[in-house]
Amino acid sequence: KEEEELRQRFMAPPVSGLRELRRRRRELRSRMELLIMETQAEVCRALAALDPGASFAVDTWERKEGGGGISCVLQDGEVFEKAGVNVSVVSGLLSEEAARQMRSRGKTLKAKDGKLPFCAMGVSSVIHPKNPHVPTMHFNYRYFEIEEADGTKQWWFGGGTDLTPTYLNEEDAVHFHKTLKEACDKHDLKLYPKYKKWCDDYFYIKHRGERRGIGGIFFDDMDSPSKEEVFQFVKSCAKAVVPCYIPIVKRHCHDSFTPEEKQWQQLRRGRYVEFNLVYDRGTKFGLLTPGSRIESILMSLPLTARWEYMHTPPESSKEAEILEVLRNPKDWVH
């Protein structure tokens, strides 16, 4: 009976199998896998409820080097042009390129005969709506574990949730940031300002001199105060995804829009693609991991985007307004 309930709770059976998760249910790895499975199902159901004519394709895949994942993708709905919510649970040996990327962030990783066993799991989502007045949203929460030569394990969590509007709506921006701030404040009042700044700095398209969107929270390499406390913080952040975003979609998914507004959305999508392919660390890690599934990694890219030569919006226009915020991030909650 319990097994049946779990199956109904998720989009597909967990990668590690229900029996294995139950056997190791006290271990953090199992609890994190259950959390990412629950988050995937929660978000997919909330999105599907807003776009009843469309449905998620649920695609389970295996990685021959160890582990696998579940990709849930909705395409060409009435409300969402493309919405993907992926779970991956992979293990094996870290590639030299991936280890180099981690060492460049200050990780000291002591390999045994050049080998570093690792386990990585996470839930990751990008939602591209059709209507230019509904923002794109991204979230990702992940856990990483590496076993070093002497058997000690390094572990850390990372993740975040951020919003990329085509047009600025202050009420939406405040709602989004306030919801994330409340999730952070339950654990430590210092976390929201720290991770809001980290988000603004991380989602920065250097060659354009602008942020990808209006931010949210972002953190990485989080390994203190304790494994349990960080897990509880990540859980609060994951549970904030639906309340921070779904009300915004409901508010605007039936707004009218012009062909010019749709074209501006396409240009902003182009910027989204530029960030994801040039700078995003998750995309880079995925592409550097042997046996990774390219379709799931590039799920974050929109169905359509546009690049015009030397496009500059008119001064004082709604298009120029969002650019100003992307160049100079704002404090939305004080």
mmCIF file with all atom_site columns, N, CA and C in Angstrom, residues 13-17 21 24 29-30 32-34 36-37 61-63 65-70 86-92 118-123 143:
data_model
loop_
_atom_site.group_PDB
_atom_site.id
_atom_site.type_symbol
_atom_site.label_atom_id
_atom_site.label_alt_id
_atom_site.label_comp_id
_atom_site.label_asym_id
_atom_site.label_entity_id
_atom_site.label_seq_id
_atom_site.pdbx_PDB_ins_code
_atom_site.Cartn_x
_atom_site.Cartn_y
_atom_site.Cartn_z
_atom_site.occupancy
_atom_site.B_iso_or_equiv
_atom_site.pdbx_formal_charge
_atom_site.auth_seq_id
_atom_site.auth_comp_id
_atom_site.auth_asym_id
_atom_site.auth_atom_id
_atom_site.pdbx_PDB_model_num
ATOM 1   N N  . PRO A 1 13  ? 8.537  6.026  -11.182 1.00 0.00 ? 13  PRO A N  1
ATOM 2   C CA . PRO A 1 13  ? 9.254  5.407  -10.059 1.00 0.00 ? 13  PRO A CA 1
ATOM 3   C C  . PRO A 1 13  ? 10.644 6.034  -9.884  1.00 0.00 ? 13  PRO A C  1
ATOM 4   N N  . PRO A 1 14  ? 11.118 6.206  -8.632  1.00 0.00 ? 14  PRO A N  1
ATOM 5   C CA . PRO A 1 14  ? 12.425 6.830  -8.404  1.00 0.00 ? 14  PRO A CA 1
ATOM 6   C C  . PRO A 1 14  ? 13.571 6.054  -9.043  1.00 0.00 ? 14  PRO A C  1
ATOM 7   N N  . VAL A 1 15  ? 14.626 6.782  -9.390  1.00 0.00 ? 15  VAL A N  1
ATOM 8   C CA . VAL A 1 15  ? 15.794 6.182  -10.054 1.00 0.00 ? 15  VAL A CA 1
ATOM 9   C C  . VAL A 1 15  ? 16.382 5.057  -9.200  1.00 0.00 ? 15  VAL A C  1
ATOM 10  N N  . SER A 1 16  ? 16.514 5.293  -7.891  1.00 0.00 ? 16  SER A N  1
ATOM 11  C CA . SER A 1 16  ? 17.143 4.292  -7.016  1.00 0.00 ? 16  SER A CA 1
ATOM 12  C C  . SER A 1 16  ? 16.209 3.146  -6.635  1.00 0.00 ? 16  SER A C  1
ATOM 13  N N  . GLY A 1 17  ? 14.926 3.263  -7.011  1.00 0.00 ? 17  GLY A N  1
ATOM 14  C CA . GLY A 1 17  ? 13.963 2.210  -6.668  1.00 0.00 ? 17  GLY A CA 1
ATOM 15  C C  . GLY A 1 17  ? 13.405 2.422  -5.271  1.00 0.00 ? 17  GLY A C  1
ATOM 16  N N  . LEU A 1 21  ? 15.309 2.951  -1.521  1.00 0.00 ? 21  LEU A N  1
ATOM 17  C CA . LEU A 1 21  ? 15.099 4.207  -0.788  1.00 0.00 ? 21  LEU A CA 1
ATOM 18  C C  . LEU A 1 21  ? 14.542 3.927  0.605   1.00 0.00 ? 21  LEU A C  1
ATOM 19  N N  . ARG A 1 24  ? 17.260 2.592  2.870   1.00 0.00 ? 24  ARG A N  1
ATOM 20  C CA . ARG A 1 24  ? 18.228 3.606  3.315   1.00 0.00 ? 24  ARG A CA 1
ATOM 21  C C  . ARG A 1 24  ? 17.515 4.908  3.693   1.00 0.00 ? 24  ARG A C  1
ATOM 22  N N  . ARG A 1 29  ? 21.047 10.910 1.453   1.00 0.00 ? 29  ARG A N  1
ATOM 23  C CA . ARG A 1 29  ? 20.939 10.727 0.003   1.00 0.00 ? 29  ARG A CA 1
ATOM 24  C C  . ARG A 1 29  ? 19.534 10.275 -0.392  1.00 0.00 ? 29  ARG A C  1
ATOM 25  N N  . SER A 1 30  ? 18.969 9.373  0.395   1.00 0.00 ? 30  SER A N  1
ATOM 26  C CA . SER A 1 30  ? 17.617 8.875  0.106   1.00 0.00 ? 30  SER A CA 1
ATOM 27  C C  . SER A 1 30  ? 16.572 9.953  0.351   1.00 0.00 ? 30  SER A C  1
ATOM 28  N N  . MET A 1 32  ? 17.021 13.140 0.160   1.00 0.00 ? 32  MET A N  1
ATOM 29  C CA . MET A 1 32  ? 17.147 14.149 -0.893  1.00 0.00 ? 32  MET A CA 1
ATOM 30  C C  . MET A 1 32  ? 16.500 13.649 -2.186  1.00 0.00 ? 32  MET A C  1
ATOM 31  N N  . GLU A 1 33  ? 16.683 12.365 -2.493  1.00 0.00 ? 33  GLU A N  1
ATOM 32  C CA . GLU A 1 33  ? 16.056 11.829 -3.709  1.00 0.00 ? 33  GLU A CA 1
ATOM 33  C C  . GLU A 1 33  ? 14.531 11.900 -3.605  1.00 0.00 ? 33  GLU A C  1
ATOM 34  N N  . LEU A 1 34  ? 13.991 11.591 -2.437  1.00 0.00 ? 34  LEU A N  1
ATOM 35  C CA . LEU A 1 34  ? 12.535 11.702 -2.245  1.00 0.00 ? 34  LEU A CA 1
ATOM 36  C C  . LEU A 1 34  ? 12.076 13.152 -2.384  1.00 0.00 ? 34  LEU A C  1
ATOM 37  N N  . ILE A 1 36  ? 13.493 15.582 -4.191  1.00 0.00 ? 36  ILE A N  1
ATOM 38  C CA . ILE A 1 36  ? 13.512 16.058 -5.584  1.00 0.00 ? 36  ILE A CA 1
ATOM 39  C C  . ILE A 1 36  ? 12.390 15.405 -6.399  1.00 0.00 ? 36  ILE A C  1
ATOM 40  N N  . MET A 1 37  ? 12.049 14.151 -6.065  1.00 0.00 ? 37  MET A N  1
ATOM 41  C CA . MET A 1 37  ? 10.930 13.486 -6.741  1.00 0.00 ? 37  MET A CA 1
ATOM 42  C C  . MET A 1 37  ? 9.606  14.182 -6.416  1.00 0.00 ? 37  MET A C  1
ATOM 43  N N  . TRP A 1 61  ? 15.197 7.659  -18.150 1.00 0.00 ? 61  TRP A N  1
ATOM 44  C CA . TRP A 1 61  ? 16.419 7.263  -18.875 1.00 0.00 ? 61  TRP A CA 1
ATOM 45  C C  . TRP A 1 61  ? 17.451 6.709  -17.903 1.00 0.00 ? 61  TRP A C  1
ATOM 46  N N  . GLU A 1 62  ? 18.313 5.882  -18.438 1.00 0.00 ? 62  GLU A N  1
ATOM 47  C CA . GLU A 1 62  ? 19.377 5.276  -17.625 1.00 0.00 ? 62  GLU A CA 1
ATOM 48  C C  . GLU A 1 62  ? 20.733 5.687  -18.175 1.00 0.00 ? 62  GLU A C  1
ATOM 49  N N  . ARG A 1 63  ? 21.686 5.801  -17.250 1.00 0.00 ? 63  ARG A N  1
ATOM 50  C CA . ARG A 1 63  ? 23.054 6.150  -17.647 1.00 0.00 ? 63  ARG A CA 1
ATOM 51  C C  . ARG A 1 63  ? 23.920 4.922  -17.392 1.00 0.00 ? 63  ARG A C  1
ATOM 52  N N  . GLU A 1 65  ? 26.942 4.490  -17.023 1.00 0.00 ? 65  GLU A N  1
ATOM 53  C CA . GLU A 1 65  ? 28.001 4.664  -16.015 1.00 0.00 ? 65  GLU A CA 1
ATOM 54  C C  . GLU A 1 65  ? 27.452 4.658  -14.585 1.00 0.00 ? 65  GLU A C  1
ATOM 55  N N  . GLY A 1 66  ? 26.125 4.750  -14.436 1.00 0.00 ? 66  GLY A N  1
ATOM 56  C CA . GLY A 1 66  ? 25.520 4.705  -13.102 1.00 0.00 ? 66  GLY A CA 1
ATOM 57  C C  . GLY A 1 66  ? 24.421 5.728  -12.934 1.00 0.00 ? 66  GLY A C  1
ATOM 58  N N  . GLY A 1 67  ? 23.245 5.256  -12.527 1.00 0.00 ? 67  GLY A N  1
ATOM 59  C CA . GLY A 1 67  ? 22.132 6.176  -12.261 1.00 0.00 ? 67  GLY A CA 1
ATOM 60  C C  . GLY A 1 67  ? 21.265 6.421  -13.480 1.00 0.00 ? 67  GLY A C  1
ATOM 61  N N  . GLY A 1 68  ? 20.539 7.538  -13.436 1.00 0.00 ? 68  GLY A N  1
ATOM 62  C CA . GLY A 1 68  ? 19.625 7.881  -14.526 1.00 0.00 ? 68  GLY A CA 1
ATOM 63  C C  . GLY A 1 68  ? 18.784 9.069  -14.133 1.00 0.00 ? 68  GLY A C  1
ATOM 64  N N  . GLY A 1 69  ? 17.632 9.195  -14.776 1.00 0.00 ? 69  GLY A N  1
ATOM 65  C CA . GLY A 1 69  ? 16.806 10.358 -14.468 1.00 0.00 ? 69  GLY A CA 1
ATOM 66  C C  . GLY A 1 69  ? 15.406 10.246 -15.044 1.00 0.00 ? 69  GLY A C  1
ATOM 67  N N  . ILE A 1 70  ? 14.621 11.264 -14.735 1.00 0.00 ? 70  ILE A N  1
ATOM 68  C CA . ILE A 1 70  ? 13.240 11.359 -15.221 1.00 0.00 ? 70  ILE A CA 1
ATOM 69  C C  . ILE A 1 70  ? 13.061 12.771 -15.770 1.00 0.00 ? 70  ILE A C  1
ATOM 70  N N  . ASN A 1 86  ? 13.113 18.293 -14.605 1.00 0.00 ? 86  ASN A N  1
ATOM 71  C CA . ASN A 1 86  ? 13.958 17.087 -14.671 1.00 0.00 ? 86  ASN A CA 1
ATOM 72  C C  . ASN A 1 86  ? 14.471 16.680 -13.303 1.00 0.00 ? 86  ASN A C  1
ATOM 73  N N  . VAL A 1 87  ? 14.581 15.372 -13.126 1.00 0.00 ? 87  VAL A N  1
ATOM 74  C CA . VAL A 1 87  ? 15.266 14.832 -11.956 1.00 0.00 ? 87  VAL A CA 1
ATOM 75  C C  . VAL A 1 87  ? 16.408 13.975 -12.475 1.00 0.00 ? 87  VAL A C  1
ATOM 76  N N  . SER A 1 88  ? 17.586 14.092 -11.862 1.00 0.00 ? 88  SER A N  1
ATOM 77  C CA . SER A 1 88  ? 18.661 13.158 -12.218 1.00 0.00 ? 88  SER A CA 1
ATOM 78  C C  . SER A 1 88  ? 19.368 12.696 -10.951 1.00 0.00 ? 88  SER A C  1
ATOM 79  N N  . VAL A 1 89  ? 19.724 11.429 -10.947 1.00 0.00 ? 89  VAL A N  1
ATOM 80  C CA . VAL A 1 89  ? 20.462 10.812 -9.837  1.00 0.00 ? 89  VAL A CA 1
ATOM 81  C C  . VAL A 1 89  ? 21.578 10.019 -10.499 1.00 0.00 ? 89  VAL A C  1
ATOM 82  N N  . VAL A 1 90  ? 22.787 10.566 -10.494 1.00 0.00 ? 90  VAL A N  1
ATOM 83  C CA . VAL A 1 90  ? 23.873 9.898  -11.207 1.00 0.00 ? 90  VAL A CA 1
ATOM 84  C C  . VAL A 1 90  ? 25.043 9.624  -10.273 1.00 0.00 ? 90  VAL A C  1
ATOM 85  N N  . SER A 1 91  ? 25.794 8.575  -10.592 1.00 0.00 ? 91  SER A N  1
ATOM 86  C CA . SER A 1 91  ? 26.972 8.244  -9.788  1.00 0.00 ? 91  SER A CA 1
ATOM 87  C C  . SER A 1 91  ? 28.005 7.641  -10.716 1.00 0.00 ? 91  SER A C  1
ATOM 88  N N  . GLY A 1 92  ? 29.221 7.546  -10.216 1.00 0.00 ? 92  GLY A N  1
ATOM 89  C CA . GLY A 1 92  ? 30.299 6.995  -11.039 1.00 0.00 ? 92  GLY A CA 1
ATOM 90  C C  . GLY A 1 92  ? 31.599 7.669  -10.695 1.00 0.00 ? 92  GLY A C  1
ATOM 91  N N  . PHE A 1 118 ? 31.805 9.754  -7.356  1.00 0.00 ? 118 PHE A N  1
ATOM 92  C CA . PHE A 1 118 ? 30.889 10.828 -6.979  1.00 0.00 ? 118 PHE A CA 1
ATOM 93  C C  . PHE A 1 118 ? 29.444 10.356 -7.088  1.00 0.00 ? 118 PHE A C  1
ATOM 94  N N  . CYS A 1 119 ? 28.578 11.122 -6.414  1.00 0.00 ? 119 CYS A N  1
ATOM 95  C CA . CYS A 1 119 ? 27.134 10.917 -6.533  1.00 0.00 ? 119 CYS A CA 1
ATOM 96  C C  . CYS A 1 119 ? 26.540 12.315 -6.623  1.00 0.00 ? 119 CYS A C  1
ATOM 97  N N  . ALA A 1 120 ? 25.687 12.564 -7.599  1.00 0.00 ? 120 ALA A N  1
ATOM 98  C CA . ALA A 1 120 ? 25.061 13.878 -7.749  1.00 0.00 ? 120 ALA A CA 1
ATOM 99  C C  . ALA A 1 120 ? 23.587 13.674 -8.032  1.00 0.00 ? 120 ALA A C  1
ATOM 100 N N  . MET A 1 121 ? 22.765 14.467 -7.401  1.00 0.00 ? 121 MET A N  1
ATOM 101 C CA . MET A 1 121 ? 21.332 14.379 -7.674  1.00 0.00 ? 121 MET A CA 1
ATOM 102 C C  . MET A 1 121 ? 20.704 15.755 -7.572  1.00 0.00 ? 121 MET A C  1
ATOM 103 N N  . GLY A 1 122 ? 19.650 15.948 -8.355  1.00 0.00 ? 122 GLY A N  1
ATOM 104 C CA . GLY A 1 122 ? 19.008 17.250 -8.299  1.00 0.00 ? 122 GLY A CA 1
ATOM 105 C C  . GLY A 1 122 ? 17.724 17.278 -9.096  1.00 0.00 ? 122 GLY A C  1
ATOM 106 N N  . VAL A 1 123 ? 16.969 18.343 -8.842  1.00 0.00 ? 123 VAL A N  1
ATOM 107 C CA . VAL A 1 123 ? 15.776 18.631 -9.638  1.00 0.00 ? 123 VAL A CA 1
ATOM 108 C C  . VAL A 1 123 ? 16.020 19.987 -10.288 1.00 0.00 ? 123 VAL A C  1
ATOM 109 N N  . TYR A 1 143 ? 22.339 18.043 -4.751  1.00 0.00 ? 143 TYR A N  1
ATOM 110 C CA . TYR A 1 143 ? 23.225 17.546 -3.697  1.00 0.00 ? 143 TYR A CA 1
ATOM 111 C C  . TYR A 1 143 ? 24.374 16.798 -4.367  1.00 0.00 ? 143 TYR A C  1
#
